[in-house]
mmCIF file of C-alpha atoms and ligand atoms in Angstrom:
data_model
loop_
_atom_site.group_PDB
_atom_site.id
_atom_site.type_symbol
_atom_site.label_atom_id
_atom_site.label_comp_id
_atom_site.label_asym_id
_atom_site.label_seq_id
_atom_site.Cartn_x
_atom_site.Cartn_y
_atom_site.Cartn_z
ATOM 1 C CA UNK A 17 0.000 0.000 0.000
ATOM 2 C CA UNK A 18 0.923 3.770 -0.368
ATOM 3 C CA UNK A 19 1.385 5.662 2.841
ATOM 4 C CA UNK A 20 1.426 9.544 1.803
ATOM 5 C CA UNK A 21 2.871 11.217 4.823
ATOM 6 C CA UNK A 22 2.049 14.505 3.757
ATOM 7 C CA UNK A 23 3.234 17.158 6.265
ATOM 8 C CA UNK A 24 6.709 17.418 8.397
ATOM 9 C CA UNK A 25 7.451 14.638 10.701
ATOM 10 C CA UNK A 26 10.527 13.511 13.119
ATOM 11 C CA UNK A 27 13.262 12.518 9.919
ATOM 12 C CA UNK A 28 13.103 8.637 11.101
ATOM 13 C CA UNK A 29 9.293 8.434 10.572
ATOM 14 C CA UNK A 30 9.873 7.482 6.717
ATOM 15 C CA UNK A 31 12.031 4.582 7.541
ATOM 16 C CA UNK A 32 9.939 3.447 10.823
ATOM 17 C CA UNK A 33 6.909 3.412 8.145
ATOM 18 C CA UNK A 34 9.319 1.099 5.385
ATOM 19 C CA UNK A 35 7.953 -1.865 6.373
ATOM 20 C CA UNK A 36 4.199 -1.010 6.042
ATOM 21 C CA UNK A 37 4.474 -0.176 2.900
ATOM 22 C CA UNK A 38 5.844 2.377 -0.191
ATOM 23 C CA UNK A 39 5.882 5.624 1.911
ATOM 24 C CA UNK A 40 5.737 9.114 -0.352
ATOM 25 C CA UNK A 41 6.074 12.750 0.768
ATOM 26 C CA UNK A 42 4.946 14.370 -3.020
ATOM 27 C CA UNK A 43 1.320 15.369 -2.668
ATOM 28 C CA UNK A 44 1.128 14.752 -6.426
ATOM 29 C CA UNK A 45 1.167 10.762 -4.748
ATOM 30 C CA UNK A 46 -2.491 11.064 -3.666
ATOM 31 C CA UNK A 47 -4.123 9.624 -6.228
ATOM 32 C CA UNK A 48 -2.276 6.060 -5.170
ATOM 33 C CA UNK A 49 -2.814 6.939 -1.138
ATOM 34 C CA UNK A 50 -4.294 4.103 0.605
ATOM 35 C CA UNK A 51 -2.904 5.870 4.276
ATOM 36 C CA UNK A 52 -2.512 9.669 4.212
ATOM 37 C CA UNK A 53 -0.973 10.952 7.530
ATOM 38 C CA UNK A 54 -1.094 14.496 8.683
ATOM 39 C CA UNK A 55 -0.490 17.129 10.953
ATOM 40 C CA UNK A 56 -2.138 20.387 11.198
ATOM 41 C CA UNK A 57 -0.755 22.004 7.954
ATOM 42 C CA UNK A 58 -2.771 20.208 4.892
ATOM 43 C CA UNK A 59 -6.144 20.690 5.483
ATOM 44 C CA UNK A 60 -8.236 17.417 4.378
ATOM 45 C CA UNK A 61 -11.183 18.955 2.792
ATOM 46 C CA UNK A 62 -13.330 17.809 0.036
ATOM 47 C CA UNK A 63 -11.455 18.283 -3.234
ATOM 48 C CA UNK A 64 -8.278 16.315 -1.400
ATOM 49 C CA UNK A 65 -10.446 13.349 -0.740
ATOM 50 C CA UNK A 66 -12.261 13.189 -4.567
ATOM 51 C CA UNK A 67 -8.648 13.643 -5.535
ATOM 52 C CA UNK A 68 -7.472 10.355 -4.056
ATOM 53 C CA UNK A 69 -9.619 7.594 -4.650
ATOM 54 C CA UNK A 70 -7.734 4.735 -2.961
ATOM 55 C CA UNK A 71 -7.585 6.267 0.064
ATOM 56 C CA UNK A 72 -9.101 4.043 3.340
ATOM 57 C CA UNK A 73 -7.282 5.739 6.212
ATOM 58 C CA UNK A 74 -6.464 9.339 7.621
ATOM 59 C CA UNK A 75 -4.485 9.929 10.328
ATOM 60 C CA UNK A 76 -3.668 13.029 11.554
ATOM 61 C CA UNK A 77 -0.671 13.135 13.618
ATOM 62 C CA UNK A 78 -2.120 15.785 16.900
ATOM 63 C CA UNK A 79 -5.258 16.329 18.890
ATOM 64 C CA UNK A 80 -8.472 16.707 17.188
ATOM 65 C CA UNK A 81 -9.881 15.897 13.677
ATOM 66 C CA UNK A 82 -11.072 19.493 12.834
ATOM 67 C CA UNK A 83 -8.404 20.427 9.915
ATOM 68 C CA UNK A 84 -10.288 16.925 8.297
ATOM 69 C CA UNK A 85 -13.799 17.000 6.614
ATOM 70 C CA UNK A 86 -15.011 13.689 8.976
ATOM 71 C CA UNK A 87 -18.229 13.538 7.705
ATOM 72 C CA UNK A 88 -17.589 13.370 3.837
ATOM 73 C CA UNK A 89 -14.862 10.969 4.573
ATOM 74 C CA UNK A 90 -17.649 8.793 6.257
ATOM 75 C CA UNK A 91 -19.651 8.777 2.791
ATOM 76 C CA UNK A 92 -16.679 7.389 1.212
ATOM 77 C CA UNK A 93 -15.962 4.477 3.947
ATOM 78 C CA UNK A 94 -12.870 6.654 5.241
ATOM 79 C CA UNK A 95 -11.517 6.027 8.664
ATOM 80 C CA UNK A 96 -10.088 8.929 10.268
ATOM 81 C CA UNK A 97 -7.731 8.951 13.060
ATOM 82 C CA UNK A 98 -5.669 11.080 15.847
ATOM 83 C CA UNK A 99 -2.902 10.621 18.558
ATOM 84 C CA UNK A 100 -4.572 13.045 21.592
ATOM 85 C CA UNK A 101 -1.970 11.292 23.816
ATOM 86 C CA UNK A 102 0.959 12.173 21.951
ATOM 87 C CA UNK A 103 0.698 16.269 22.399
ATOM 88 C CA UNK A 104 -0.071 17.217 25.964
ATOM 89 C CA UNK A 105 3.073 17.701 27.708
ATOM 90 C CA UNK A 106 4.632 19.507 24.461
ATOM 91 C CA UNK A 107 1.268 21.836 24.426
ATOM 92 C CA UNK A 108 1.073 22.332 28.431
ATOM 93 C CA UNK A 109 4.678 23.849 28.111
ATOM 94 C CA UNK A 110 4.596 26.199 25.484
ATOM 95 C CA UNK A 111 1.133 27.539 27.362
ATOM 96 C CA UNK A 112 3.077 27.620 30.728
ATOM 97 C CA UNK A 113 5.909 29.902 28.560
ATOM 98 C CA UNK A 114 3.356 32.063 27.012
ATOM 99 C CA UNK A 115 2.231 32.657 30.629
ATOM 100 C CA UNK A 116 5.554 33.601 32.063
ATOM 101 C CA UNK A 117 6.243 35.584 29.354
ATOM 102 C CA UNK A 118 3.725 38.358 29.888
ATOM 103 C CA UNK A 119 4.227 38.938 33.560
ATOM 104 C CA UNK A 120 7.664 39.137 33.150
ATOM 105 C CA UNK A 121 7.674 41.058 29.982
ATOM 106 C CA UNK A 122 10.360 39.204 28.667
ATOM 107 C CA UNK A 123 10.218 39.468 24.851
ATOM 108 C CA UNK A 124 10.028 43.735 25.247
ATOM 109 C CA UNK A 125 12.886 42.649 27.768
ATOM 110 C CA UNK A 126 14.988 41.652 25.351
ATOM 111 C CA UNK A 127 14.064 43.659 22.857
ATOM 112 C CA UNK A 128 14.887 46.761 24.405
ATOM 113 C CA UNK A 129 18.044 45.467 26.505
ATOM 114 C CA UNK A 130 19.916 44.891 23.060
ATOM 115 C CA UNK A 131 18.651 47.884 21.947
ATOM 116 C CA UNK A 132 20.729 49.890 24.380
ATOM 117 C CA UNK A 133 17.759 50.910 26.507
ATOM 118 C CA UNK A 134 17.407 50.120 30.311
ATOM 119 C CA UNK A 135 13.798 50.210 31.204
ATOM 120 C CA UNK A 136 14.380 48.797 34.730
ATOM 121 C CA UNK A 137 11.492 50.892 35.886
ATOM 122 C CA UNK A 138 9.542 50.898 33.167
ATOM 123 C CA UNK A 139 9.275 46.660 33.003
ATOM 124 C CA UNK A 140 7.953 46.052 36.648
ATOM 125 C CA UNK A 141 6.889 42.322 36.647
ATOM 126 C CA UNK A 142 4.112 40.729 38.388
ATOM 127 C CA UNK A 143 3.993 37.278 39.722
ATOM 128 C CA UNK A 144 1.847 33.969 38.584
ATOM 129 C CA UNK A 145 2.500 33.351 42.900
ATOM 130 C CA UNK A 146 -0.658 33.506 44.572
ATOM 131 C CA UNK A 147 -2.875 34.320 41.318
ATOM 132 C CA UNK A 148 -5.983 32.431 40.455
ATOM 133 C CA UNK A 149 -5.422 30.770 36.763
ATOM 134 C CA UNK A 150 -8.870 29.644 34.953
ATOM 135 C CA UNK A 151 -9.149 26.379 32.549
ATOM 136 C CA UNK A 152 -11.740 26.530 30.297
ATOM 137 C CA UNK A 153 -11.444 22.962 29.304
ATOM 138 C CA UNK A 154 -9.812 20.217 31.408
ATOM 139 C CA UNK A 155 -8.664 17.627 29.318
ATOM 140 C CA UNK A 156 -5.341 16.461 28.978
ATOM 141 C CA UNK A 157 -3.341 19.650 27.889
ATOM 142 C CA UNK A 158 -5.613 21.739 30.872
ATOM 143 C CA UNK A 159 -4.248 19.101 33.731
ATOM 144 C CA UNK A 160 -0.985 19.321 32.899
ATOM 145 C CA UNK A 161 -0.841 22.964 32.687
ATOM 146 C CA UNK A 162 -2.259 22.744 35.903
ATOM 147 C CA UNK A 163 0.122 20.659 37.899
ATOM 148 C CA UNK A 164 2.970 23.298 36.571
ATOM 149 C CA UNK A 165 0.640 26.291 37.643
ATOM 150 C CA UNK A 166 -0.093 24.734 41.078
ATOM 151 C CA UNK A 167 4.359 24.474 41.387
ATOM 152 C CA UNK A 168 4.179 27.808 41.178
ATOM 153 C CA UNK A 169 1.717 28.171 43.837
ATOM 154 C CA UNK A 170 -1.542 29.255 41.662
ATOM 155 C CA UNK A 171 -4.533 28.743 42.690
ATOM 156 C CA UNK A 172 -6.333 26.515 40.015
ATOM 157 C CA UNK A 173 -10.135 27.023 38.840
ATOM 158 C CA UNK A 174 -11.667 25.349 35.806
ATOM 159 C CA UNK A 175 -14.677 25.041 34.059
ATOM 160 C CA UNK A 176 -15.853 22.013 31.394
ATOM 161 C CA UNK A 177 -19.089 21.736 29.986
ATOM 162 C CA UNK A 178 -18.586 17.687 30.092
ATOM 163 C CA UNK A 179 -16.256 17.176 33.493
ATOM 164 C CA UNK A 180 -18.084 17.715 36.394
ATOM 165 C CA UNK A 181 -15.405 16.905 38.586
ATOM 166 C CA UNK A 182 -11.686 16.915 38.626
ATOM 167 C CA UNK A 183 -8.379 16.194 40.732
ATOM 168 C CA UNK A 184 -6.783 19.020 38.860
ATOM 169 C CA UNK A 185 -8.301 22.389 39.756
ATOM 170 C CA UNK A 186 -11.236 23.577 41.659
ATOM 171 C CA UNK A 187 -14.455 23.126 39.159
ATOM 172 C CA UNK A 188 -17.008 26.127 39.109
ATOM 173 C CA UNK A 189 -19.616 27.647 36.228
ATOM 174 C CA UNK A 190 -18.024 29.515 33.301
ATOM 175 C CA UNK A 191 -18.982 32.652 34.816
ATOM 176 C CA UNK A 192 -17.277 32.293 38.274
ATOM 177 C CA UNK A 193 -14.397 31.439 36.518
ATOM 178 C CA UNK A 194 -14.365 34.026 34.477
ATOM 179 C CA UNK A 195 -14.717 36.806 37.410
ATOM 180 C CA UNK A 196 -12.310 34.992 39.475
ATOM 181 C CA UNK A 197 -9.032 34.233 37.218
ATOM 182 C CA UNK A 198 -6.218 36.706 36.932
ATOM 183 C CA UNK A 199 -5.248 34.513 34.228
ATOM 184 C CA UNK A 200 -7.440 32.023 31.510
ATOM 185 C CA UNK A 201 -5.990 29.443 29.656
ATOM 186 C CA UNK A 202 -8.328 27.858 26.837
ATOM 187 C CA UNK A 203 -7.877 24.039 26.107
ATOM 188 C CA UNK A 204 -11.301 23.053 24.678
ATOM 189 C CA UNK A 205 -11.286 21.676 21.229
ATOM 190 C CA UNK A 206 -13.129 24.031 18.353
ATOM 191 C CA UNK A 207 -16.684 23.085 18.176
ATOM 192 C CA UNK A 208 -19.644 24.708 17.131
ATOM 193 C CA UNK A 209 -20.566 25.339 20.993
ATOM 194 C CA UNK A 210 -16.598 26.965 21.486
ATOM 195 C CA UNK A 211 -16.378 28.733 18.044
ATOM 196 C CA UNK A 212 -16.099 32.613 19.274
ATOM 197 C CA UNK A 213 -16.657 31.920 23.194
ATOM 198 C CA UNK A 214 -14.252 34.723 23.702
ATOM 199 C CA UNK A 215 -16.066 37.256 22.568
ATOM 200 C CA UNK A 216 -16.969 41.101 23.879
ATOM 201 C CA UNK A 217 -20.070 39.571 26.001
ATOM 202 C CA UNK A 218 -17.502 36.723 28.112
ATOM 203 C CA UNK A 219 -15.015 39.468 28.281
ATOM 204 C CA UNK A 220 -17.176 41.781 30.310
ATOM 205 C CA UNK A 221 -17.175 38.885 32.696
ATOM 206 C CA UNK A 222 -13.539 38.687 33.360
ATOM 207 C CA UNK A 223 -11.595 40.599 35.500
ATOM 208 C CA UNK A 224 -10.125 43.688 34.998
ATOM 209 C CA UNK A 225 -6.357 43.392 33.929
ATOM 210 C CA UNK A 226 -6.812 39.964 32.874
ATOM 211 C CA UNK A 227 -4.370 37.577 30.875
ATOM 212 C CA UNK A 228 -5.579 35.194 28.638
ATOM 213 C CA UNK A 229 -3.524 32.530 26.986
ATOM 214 C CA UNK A 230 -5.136 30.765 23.861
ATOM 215 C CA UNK A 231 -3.091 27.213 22.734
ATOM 216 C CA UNK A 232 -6.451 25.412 21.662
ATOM 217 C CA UNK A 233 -7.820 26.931 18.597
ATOM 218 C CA UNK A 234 -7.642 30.298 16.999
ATOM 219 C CA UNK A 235 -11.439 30.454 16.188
ATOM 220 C CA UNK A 236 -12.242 29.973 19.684
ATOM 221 C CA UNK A 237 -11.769 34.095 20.064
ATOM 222 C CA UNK A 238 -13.360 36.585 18.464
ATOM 223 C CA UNK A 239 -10.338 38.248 17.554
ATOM 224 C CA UNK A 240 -12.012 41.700 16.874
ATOM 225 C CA UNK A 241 -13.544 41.699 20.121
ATOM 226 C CA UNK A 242 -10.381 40.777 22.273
ATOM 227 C CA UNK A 243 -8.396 43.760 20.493
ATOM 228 C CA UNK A 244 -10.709 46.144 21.801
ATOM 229 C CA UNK A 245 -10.526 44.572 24.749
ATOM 230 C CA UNK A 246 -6.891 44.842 24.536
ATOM 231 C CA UNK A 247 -6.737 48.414 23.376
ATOM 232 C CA UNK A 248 -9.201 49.734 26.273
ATOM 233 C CA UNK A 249 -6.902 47.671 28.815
ATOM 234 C CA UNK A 250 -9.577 45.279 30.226
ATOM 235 C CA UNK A 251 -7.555 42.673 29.266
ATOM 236 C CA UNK A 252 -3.899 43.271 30.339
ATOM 237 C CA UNK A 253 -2.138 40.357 27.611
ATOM 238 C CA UNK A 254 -2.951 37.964 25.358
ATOM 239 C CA UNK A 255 -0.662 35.236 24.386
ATOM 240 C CA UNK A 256 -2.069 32.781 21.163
ATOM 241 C CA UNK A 257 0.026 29.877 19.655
ATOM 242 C CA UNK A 258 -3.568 29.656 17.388
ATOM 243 C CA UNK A 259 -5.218 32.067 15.124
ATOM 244 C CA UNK A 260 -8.701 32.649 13.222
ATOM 245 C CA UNK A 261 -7.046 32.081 10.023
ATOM 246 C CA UNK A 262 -3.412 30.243 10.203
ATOM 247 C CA UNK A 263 -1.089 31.737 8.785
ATOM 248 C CA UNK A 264 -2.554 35.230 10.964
ATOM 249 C CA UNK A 265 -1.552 37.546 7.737
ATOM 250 C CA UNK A 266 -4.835 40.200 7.986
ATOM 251 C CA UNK A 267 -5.542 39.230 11.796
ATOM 252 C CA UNK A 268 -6.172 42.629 13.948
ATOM 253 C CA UNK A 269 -3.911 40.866 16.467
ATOM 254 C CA UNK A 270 -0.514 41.899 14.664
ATOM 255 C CA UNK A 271 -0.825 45.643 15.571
ATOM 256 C CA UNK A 272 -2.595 45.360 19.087
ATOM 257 C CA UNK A 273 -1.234 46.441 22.013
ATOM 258 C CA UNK A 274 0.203 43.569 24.727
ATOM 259 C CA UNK A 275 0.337 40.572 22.304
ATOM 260 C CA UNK A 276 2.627 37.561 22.082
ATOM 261 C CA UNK A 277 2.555 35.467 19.308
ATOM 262 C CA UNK A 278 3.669 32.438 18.310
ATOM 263 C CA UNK A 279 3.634 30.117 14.619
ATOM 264 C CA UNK A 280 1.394 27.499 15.820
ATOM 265 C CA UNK A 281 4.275 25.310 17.582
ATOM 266 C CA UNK A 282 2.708 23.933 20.374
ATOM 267 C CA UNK A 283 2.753 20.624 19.235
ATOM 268 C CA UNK A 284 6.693 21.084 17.640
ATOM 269 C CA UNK A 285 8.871 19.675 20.213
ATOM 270 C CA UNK A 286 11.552 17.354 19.350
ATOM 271 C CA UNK A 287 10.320 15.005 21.647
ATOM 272 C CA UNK A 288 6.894 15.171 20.715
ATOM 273 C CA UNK A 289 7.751 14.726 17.063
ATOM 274 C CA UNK A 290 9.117 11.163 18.434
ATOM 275 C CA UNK A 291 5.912 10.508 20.613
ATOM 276 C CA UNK A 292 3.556 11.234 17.390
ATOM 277 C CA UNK A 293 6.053 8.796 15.492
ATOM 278 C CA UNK A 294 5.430 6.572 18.185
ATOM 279 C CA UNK A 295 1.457 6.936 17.719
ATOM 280 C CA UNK A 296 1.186 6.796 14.291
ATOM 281 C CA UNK A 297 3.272 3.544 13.983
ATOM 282 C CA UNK A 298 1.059 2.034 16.522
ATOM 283 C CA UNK A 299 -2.248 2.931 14.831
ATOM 284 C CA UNK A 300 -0.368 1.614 11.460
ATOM 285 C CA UNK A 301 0.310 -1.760 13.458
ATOM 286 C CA UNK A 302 -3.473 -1.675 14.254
ATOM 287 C CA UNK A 303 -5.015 -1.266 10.478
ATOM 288 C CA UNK A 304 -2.642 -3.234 8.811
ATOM 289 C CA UNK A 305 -3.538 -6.388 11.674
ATOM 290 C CA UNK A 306 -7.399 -5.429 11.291
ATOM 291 C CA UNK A 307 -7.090 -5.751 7.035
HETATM 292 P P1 NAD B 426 -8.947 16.837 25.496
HETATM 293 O O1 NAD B 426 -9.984 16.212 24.624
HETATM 294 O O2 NAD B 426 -8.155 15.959 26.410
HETATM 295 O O3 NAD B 426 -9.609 18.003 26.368
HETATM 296 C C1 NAD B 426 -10.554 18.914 25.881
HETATM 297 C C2 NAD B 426 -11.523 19.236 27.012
HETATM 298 O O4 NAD B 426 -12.406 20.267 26.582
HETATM 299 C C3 NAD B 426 -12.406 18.045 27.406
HETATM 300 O O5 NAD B 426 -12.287 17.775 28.802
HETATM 301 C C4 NAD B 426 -13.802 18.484 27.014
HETATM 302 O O6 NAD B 426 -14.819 17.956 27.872
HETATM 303 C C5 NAD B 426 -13.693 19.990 27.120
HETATM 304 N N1 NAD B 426 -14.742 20.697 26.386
HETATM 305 C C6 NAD B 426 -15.335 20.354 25.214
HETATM 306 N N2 NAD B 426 -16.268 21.256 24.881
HETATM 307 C C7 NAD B 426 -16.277 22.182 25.873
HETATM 308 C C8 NAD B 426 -17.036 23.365 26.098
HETATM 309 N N3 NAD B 426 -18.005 23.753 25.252
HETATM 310 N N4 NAD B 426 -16.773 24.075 27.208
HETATM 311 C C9 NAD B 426 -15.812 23.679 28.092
HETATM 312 N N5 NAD B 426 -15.064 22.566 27.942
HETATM 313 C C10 NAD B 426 -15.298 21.830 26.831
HETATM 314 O O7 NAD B 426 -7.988 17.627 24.511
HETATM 315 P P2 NAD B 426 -6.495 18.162 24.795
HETATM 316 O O8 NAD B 426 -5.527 17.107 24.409
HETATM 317 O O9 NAD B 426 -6.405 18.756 26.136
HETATM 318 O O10 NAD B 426 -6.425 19.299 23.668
HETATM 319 C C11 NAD B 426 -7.258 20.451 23.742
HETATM 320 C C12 NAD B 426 -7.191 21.219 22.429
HETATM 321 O O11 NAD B 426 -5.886 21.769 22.262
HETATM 322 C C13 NAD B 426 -7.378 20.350 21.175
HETATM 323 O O12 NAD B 426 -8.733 20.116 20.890
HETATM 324 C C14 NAD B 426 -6.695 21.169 20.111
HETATM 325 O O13 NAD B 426 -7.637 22.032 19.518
HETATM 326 C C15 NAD B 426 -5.669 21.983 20.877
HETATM 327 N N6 NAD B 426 -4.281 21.627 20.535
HETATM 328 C C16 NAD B 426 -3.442 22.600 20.094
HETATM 329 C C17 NAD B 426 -2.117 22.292 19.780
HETATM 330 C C18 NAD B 426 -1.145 23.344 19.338
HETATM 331 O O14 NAD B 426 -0.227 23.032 18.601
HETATM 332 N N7 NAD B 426 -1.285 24.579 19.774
HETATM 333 C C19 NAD B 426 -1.669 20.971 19.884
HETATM 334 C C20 NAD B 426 -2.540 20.000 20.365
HETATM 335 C C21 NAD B 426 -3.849 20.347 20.697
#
């Protein structure tokens, strides 16, 4: 069988593939597919799937199927796949950076120290110690952002429309969490009943001078609505690995005030690029038994 790997893996996943079959890289290769592997870059959609008419299995190396169009796959007898186990710690860390970051002002830090400038005064920092963080969400990414935020000695508050209970933070309504957390990290996946939660109704909500740190999905946030937000100062920083539209060319979010940014790499550590090798081998192990 063909096995189109079709976006950019750990170098050894080629050969670790070998013996499952031919493996290709050219996306001109579709039309042979039988396995086309993923990540978040090439979006599945209809055209890609008319376009490949041997294809019986997606897998999409990363949490959450919403870069693949599930449902017309289904019509065609398509199986479609994730790893959610492989991404967590790789996700909770860059979150955990993006939230240290804006307290402690580190990229205008830098920027302005090699400048020549010495804005001792000017960067006062703030402490995570002793703040309230909110999860919306508290999956797998949420808890282990939480165990690093409780190190620090946060207090932890979450909120999940489908956990009721958790060992991980304190759980409370949407709206207590929201007028309790100096800082709100989103982990939910992008659904129809998350698409544009943060918008300029929740942000009323939240505290004044919040932070909110967004590694889930870009279309979670109304991005409009949290740079008016950030321009009036209600909310203090926002930190995104995700954007509406990837890459964030026209997004209002370049030129606001208080902003870090980063290319969608939550998922891009070394070692997680081995753990998704890891998963997708295993799930290869699973078809190829099941044929
Ligand atoms: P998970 O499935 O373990 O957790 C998601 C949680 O969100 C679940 O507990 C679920 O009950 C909850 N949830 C669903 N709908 C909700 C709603 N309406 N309100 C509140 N909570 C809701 O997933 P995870 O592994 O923690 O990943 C979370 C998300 O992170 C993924 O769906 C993906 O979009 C994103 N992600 C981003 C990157 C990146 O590179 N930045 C990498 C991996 C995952």
């Amino acid at each position: 069988m063909t096995i189109l790997l079709a976006d950019a893996f750990a170098p050894d996943l080629p050969g670790r593939l070998a013996p499952f079959g031919n493996v290709v890289t050219d996306l001109k290769q579709l039309p042979e597919a039988e396995v086309l592997i993923v990540r978040s870059k090439t979006k599945v959609d209809k055209a890609m799937i008319d376009a490949a008419p041997k294809l019986k299995y997606i897998i999409r190396g990363g949490v959450g199927v919403d870069t693949i169009d599930v449902e017309y796959a289904k019509t065609k007898n398509i199986l479609v796949d994730n790893t959610p186990e492989a991404s967590s710690l790789a996700v909770a860390e860059l979150a955990f950076a993006l939230m240290l970051a804006m307290p402690n002002h580190l990229v205008q830090a830098d920027n302005s120290t090699k400048e020549g400038k010495w804005l001792k005064k000017e960067l006062e920092r703030t402490e995570l110690n002793g703040k309230v963080l909110g999860l919306v969400g508290i999956g797998r990414i949420a808890r282990e952002v939480a165990s690093r935020a409780k190190a620090f000695g946060m207090r932890v508050v979450a909120y999940d429309k489908y956990v009721p209970s958790s060992e991980s933070a304190e759980m409370m309504s949407l709206d207590e969490v929201y007028a309790q957390a100096d800082y709100i990290s989103l982990h939910t996946p992008l659904t129809e009943e998350t698409r544009g939660m943060i918008n300029s109704a929740s942000i009323a909500k939240m505290k004044q001078g919040v932070r909110i740190i967004n590694t889930c999905r870009g279309q979670v946030v109304v991005e409009e609505d949290l740079v008016a937000a950030l321009v009036s100062g209600k909310v203090a920083g926002y930190a995104a690995d995700v954007f509406y539209k990837e890459p964030p060319a026209d997004s209002p979010l370049l030129k606001a005030p208080n902003v870090l940014l980063t290319p969608h790499i939550g998922a891009s550590t070394e070692e997680n690029l081995l753990r998704l090798g890891d998963s997708i081998v295993a799930r290869l192990e699973k078809y190829t038994a099941s044929k």
